[in-house]
GROMACS .gro file of C-alpha atoms in nm:
model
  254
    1UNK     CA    1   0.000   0.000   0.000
    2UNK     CA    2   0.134   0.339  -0.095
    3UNK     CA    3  -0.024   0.654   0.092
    4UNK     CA    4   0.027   1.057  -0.058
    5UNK     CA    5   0.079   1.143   0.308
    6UNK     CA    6   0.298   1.051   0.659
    7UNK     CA    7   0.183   0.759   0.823
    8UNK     CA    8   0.219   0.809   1.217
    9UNK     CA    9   0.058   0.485   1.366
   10UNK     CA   10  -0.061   0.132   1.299
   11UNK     CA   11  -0.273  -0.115   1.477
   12UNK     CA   12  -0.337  -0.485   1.390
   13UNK     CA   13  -0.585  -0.713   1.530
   14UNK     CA   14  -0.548  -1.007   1.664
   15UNK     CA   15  -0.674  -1.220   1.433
   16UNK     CA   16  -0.430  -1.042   1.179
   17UNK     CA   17  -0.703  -1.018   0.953
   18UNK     CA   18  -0.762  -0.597   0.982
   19UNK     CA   19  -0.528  -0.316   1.088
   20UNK     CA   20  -0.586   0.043   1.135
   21UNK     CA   21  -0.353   0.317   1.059
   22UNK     CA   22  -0.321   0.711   1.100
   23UNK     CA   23  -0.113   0.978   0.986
   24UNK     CA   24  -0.087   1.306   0.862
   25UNK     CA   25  -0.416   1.337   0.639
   26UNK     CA   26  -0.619   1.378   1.018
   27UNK     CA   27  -0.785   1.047   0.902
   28UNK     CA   28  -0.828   0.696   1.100
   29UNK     CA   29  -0.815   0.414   0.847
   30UNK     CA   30  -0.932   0.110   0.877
   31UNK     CA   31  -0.769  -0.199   0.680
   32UNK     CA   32  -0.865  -0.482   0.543
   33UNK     CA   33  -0.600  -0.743   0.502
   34UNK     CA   34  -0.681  -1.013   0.236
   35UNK     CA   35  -0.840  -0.748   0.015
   36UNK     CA   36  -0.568  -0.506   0.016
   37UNK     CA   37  -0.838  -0.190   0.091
   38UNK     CA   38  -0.950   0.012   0.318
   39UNK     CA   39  -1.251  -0.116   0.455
   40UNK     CA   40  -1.348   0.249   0.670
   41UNK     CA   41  -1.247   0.631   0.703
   42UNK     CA   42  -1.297   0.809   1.007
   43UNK     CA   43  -1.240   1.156   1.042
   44UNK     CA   44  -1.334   1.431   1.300
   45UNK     CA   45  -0.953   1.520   1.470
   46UNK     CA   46  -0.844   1.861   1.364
   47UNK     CA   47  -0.477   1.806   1.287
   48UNK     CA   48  -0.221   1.535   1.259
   49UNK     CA   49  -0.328   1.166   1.450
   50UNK     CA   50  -0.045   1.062   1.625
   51UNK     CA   51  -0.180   0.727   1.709
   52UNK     CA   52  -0.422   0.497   1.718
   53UNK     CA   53  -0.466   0.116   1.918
   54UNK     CA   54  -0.740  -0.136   1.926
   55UNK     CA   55  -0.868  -0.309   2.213
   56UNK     CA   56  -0.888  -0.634   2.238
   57UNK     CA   57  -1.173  -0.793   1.964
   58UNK     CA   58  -1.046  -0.478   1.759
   59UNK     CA   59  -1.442  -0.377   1.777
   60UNK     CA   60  -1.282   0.000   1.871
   61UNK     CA   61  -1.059   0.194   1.773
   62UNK     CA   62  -0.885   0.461   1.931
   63UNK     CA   63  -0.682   0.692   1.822
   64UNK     CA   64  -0.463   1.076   1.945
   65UNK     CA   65  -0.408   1.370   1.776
   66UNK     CA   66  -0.170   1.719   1.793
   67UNK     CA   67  -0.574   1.860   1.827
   68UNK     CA   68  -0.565   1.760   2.185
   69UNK     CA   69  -0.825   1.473   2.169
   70UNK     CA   70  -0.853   1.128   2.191
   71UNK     CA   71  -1.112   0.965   2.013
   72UNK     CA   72  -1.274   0.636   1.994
   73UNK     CA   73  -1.432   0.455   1.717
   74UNK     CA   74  -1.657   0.198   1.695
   75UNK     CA   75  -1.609  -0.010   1.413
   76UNK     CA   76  -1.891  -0.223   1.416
   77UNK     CA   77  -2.115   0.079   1.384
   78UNK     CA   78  -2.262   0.250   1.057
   79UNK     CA   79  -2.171   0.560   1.205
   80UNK     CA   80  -1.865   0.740   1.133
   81UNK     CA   81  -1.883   1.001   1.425
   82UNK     CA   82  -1.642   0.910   1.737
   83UNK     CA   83  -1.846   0.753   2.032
   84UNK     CA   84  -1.646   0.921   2.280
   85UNK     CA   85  -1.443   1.246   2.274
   86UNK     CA   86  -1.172   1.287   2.571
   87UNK     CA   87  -1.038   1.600   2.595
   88UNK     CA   88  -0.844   1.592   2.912
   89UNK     CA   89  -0.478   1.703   2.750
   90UNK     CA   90  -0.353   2.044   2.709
   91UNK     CA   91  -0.103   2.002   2.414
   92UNK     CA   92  -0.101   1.714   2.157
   93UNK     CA   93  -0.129   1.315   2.238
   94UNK     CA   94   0.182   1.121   2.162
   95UNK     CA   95   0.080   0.777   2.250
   96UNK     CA   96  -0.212   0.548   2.346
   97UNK     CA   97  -0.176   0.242   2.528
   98UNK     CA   98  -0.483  -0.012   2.588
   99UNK     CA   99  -0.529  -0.251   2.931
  100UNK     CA  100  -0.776  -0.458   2.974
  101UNK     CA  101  -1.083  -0.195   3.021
  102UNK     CA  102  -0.784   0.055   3.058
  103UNK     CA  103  -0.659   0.372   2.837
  104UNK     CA  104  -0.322   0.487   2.862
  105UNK     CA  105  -0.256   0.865   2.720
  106UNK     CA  106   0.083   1.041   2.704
  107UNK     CA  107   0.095   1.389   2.654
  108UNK     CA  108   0.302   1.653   2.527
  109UNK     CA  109   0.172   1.830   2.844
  110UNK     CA  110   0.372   1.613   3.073
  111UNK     CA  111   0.136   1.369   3.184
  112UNK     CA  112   0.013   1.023   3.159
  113UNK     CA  113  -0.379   0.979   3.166
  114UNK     CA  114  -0.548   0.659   3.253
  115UNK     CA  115  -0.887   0.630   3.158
  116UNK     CA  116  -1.077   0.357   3.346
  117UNK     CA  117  -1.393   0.308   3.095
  118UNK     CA  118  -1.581   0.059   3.306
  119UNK     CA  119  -1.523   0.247   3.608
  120UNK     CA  120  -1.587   0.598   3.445
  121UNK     CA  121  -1.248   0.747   3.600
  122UNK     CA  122  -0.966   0.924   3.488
  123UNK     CA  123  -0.593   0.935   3.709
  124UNK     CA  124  -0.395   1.194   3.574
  125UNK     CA  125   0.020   1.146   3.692
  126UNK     CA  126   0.259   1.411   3.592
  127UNK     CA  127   0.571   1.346   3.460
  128UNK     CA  128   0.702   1.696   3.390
  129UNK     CA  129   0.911   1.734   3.078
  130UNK     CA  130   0.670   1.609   2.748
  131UNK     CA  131   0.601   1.257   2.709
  132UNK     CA  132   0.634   1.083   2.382
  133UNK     CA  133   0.551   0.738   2.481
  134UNK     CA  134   0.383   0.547   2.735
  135UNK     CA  135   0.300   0.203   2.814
  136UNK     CA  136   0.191  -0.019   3.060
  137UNK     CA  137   0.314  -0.341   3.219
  138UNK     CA  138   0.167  -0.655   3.142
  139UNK     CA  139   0.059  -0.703   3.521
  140UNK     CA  140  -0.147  -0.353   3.497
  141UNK     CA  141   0.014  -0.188   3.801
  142UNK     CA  142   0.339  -0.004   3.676
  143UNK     CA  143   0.312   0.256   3.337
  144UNK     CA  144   0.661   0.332   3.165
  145UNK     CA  145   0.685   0.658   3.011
  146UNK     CA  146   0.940   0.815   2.729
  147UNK     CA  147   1.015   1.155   2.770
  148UNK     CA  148   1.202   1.446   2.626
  149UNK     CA  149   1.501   1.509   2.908
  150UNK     CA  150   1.676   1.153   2.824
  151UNK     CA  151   1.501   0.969   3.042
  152UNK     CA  152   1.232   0.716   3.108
  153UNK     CA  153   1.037   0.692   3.456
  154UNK     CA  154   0.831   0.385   3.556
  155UNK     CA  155   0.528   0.528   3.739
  156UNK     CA  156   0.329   0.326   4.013
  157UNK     CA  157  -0.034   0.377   3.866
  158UNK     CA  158  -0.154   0.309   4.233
  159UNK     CA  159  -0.008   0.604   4.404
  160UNK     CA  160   0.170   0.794   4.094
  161UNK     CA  161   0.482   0.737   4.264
  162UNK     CA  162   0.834   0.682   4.073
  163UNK     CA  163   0.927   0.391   4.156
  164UNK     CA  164   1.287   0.398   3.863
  165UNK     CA  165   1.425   0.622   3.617
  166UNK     CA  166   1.652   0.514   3.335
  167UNK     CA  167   1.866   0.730   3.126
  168UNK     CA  168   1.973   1.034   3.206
  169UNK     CA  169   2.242   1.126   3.508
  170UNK     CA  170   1.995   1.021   3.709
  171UNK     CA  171   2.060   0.593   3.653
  172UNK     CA  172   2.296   0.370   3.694
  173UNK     CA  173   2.523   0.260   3.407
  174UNK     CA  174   2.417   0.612   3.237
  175UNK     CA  175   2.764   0.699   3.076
  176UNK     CA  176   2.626   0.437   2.767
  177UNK     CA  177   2.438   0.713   2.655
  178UNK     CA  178   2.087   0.661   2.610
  179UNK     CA  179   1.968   1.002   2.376
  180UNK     CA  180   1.585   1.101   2.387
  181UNK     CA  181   1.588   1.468   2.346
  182UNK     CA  182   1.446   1.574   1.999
  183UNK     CA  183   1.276   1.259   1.892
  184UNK     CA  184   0.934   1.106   1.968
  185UNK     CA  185   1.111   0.762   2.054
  186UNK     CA  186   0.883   0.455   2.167
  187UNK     CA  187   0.995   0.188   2.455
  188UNK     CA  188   0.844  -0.140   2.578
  189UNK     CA  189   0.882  -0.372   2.881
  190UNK     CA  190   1.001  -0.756   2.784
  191UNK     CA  191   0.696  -0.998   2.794
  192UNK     CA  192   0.814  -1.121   3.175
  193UNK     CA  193   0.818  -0.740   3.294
  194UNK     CA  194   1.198  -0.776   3.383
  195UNK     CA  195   1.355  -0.545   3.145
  196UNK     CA  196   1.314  -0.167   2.979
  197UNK     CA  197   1.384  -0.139   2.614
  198UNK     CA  198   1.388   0.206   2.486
  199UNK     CA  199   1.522   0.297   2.085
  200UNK     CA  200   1.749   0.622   2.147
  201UNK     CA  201   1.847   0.908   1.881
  202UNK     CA  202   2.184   0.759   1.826
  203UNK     CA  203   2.061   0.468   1.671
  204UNK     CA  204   2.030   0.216   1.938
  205UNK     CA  205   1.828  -0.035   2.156
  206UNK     CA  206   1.936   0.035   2.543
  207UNK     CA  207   1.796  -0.254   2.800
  208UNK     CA  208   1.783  -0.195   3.153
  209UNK     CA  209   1.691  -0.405   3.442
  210UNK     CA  210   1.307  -0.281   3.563
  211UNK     CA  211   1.405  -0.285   3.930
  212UNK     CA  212   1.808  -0.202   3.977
  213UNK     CA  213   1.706   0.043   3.677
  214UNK     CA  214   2.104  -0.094   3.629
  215UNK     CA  215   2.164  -0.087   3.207
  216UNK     CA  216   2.224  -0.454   3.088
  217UNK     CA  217   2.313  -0.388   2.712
  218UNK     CA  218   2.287  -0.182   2.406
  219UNK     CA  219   2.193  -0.331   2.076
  220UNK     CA  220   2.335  -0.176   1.756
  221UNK     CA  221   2.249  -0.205   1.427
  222UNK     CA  222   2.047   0.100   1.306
  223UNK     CA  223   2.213   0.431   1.181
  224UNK     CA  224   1.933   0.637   1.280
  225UNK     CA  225   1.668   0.724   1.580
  226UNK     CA  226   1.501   0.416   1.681
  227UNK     CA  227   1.124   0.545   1.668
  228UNK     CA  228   0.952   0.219   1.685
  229UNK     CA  229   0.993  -0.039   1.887
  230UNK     CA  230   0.747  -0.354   2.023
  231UNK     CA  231   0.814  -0.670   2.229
  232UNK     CA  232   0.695  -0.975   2.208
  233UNK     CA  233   0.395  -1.042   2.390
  234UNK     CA  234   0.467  -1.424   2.483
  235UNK     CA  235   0.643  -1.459   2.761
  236UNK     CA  236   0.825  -1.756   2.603
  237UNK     CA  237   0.915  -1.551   2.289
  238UNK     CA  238   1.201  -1.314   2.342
  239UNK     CA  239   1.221  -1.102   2.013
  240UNK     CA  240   1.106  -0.735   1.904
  241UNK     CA  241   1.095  -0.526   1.596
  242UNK     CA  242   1.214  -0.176   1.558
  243UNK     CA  243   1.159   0.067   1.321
  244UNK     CA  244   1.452   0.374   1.262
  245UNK     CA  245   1.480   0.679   1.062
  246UNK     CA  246   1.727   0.533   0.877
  247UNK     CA  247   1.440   0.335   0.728
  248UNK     CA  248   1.489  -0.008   0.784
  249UNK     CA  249   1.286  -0.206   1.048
  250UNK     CA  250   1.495  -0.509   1.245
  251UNK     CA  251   1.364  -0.764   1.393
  252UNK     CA  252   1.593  -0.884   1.730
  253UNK     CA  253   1.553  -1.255   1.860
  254UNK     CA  254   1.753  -1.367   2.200
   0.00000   0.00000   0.00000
């Protein structure tokens, strides 16, 4: 598929069969696999969508803009208006994250929003400098979040506490480097929730340990910021992807 326009996020269900994706037209797109077409076109954000997720049955889709919003789409409806409009942030939404019944929103703001939609709640924790990425542990109790001053901070989502930072002069083992200053850079916990990957603007992969917050490695092979990067969701699979700027996407198995 060859798009006129940046693309900024995708999504793929489950069953591999769909995927949504977003970008730079202000348009959430849904996929459909086997065909090769899109399937749906939602629109309604007011600039740029930085991201979008599904939840689980990929029945919604939700998706963050540089307008401010998060908005959620249900796919199984005729409609193409948003079913919910959450306009907690003050600047523009860098990254979703979905838990369970759980939304995860980082912010340019400086903060990490959960929205609890069974519950009807929303914890707000602030970071400080902006946030470009944020994600949650597979457990549910600890968020990770990538931010603009080299560093990332694991946040208790119980009190809002900070339980480790990594990167930055602030953590151990620091003089490898670890650059995440200019980029919007993504990170991810390993499938057992016992180490921090994070791609950095020089290029590479730094791993630290989640609770010495010690660094255990640094994988090289791209030339470029590492935007993307996922784990492995199996905890008996250890491999990721990653995605650079120097535009080649590796895939890393242990």
């Amino acid at each position: 598929l060859v798009l006129c326009h940046g693309v900024y996020g995708v999504a793929i269900s489950r069953g591999n069969d769909r995927f949504v994706s977003c970008g730079g037209d202000r348009v959430v797109v849904l996929w459909d696999v086997s065909g090769v077409r899109a399937i749906r076109r939602f629109t309604g954000h007011e600039h740029r969508v930085n991201a979008v997720v599904l939840n689980a049955d990929a029945s919604v889709a939700i998706s963050a803009g540089y307008d401010k919003t998060v908005r959620c789409w249900d796919l199984r409806s005729s409609s193409r208006a948003p079913v919910q409009v959450l306009t907690d942030a003050a600047d523009s939404v860098s990254s979703l994250h979905v838990h369970d019944t759980r939304i995860m929103a980082g912010s340019v703001d400086g903060c990490v929003r959960i929205y609890d939609v069974r519950a009807a709640a929303l914890a707000t924790h602030t970071v400080g400098p902006p946030v470009t990425c944020a994600v949650m542990s597979r457990d549910g109790n600890c968020a990770l979040a990538c931010s603009l001053d080299d560093r990332l901070r694991l946040l208790d989502l119980t009190s809002g506490q900070v339980l480790a930072t990594y990167g930055g002069a602030a953590a151990p083992g620091a003089q490898r480097g670890y650059k995440g200053s200019n980029y919007k850079l993504e990170a991810s916990l390993s499938s057992d929730d016992a180490h921090v990957l994070a791609g950095s603007e020089d290029g590479s992969v730094h791993v630290w340990d989640l609770v010495s917050a010690e660094e255990r490695g640094m994988l090289k092979g791209h030339t470029a910021p590492v935007c993307a990067l996922d784990y492995h969701p199996s905890p008996s699979t250890h491999a990721m992807v990653t995605g650079s700027h120097d535009g080649s996407a590796r895939f890393w198995v242990q």
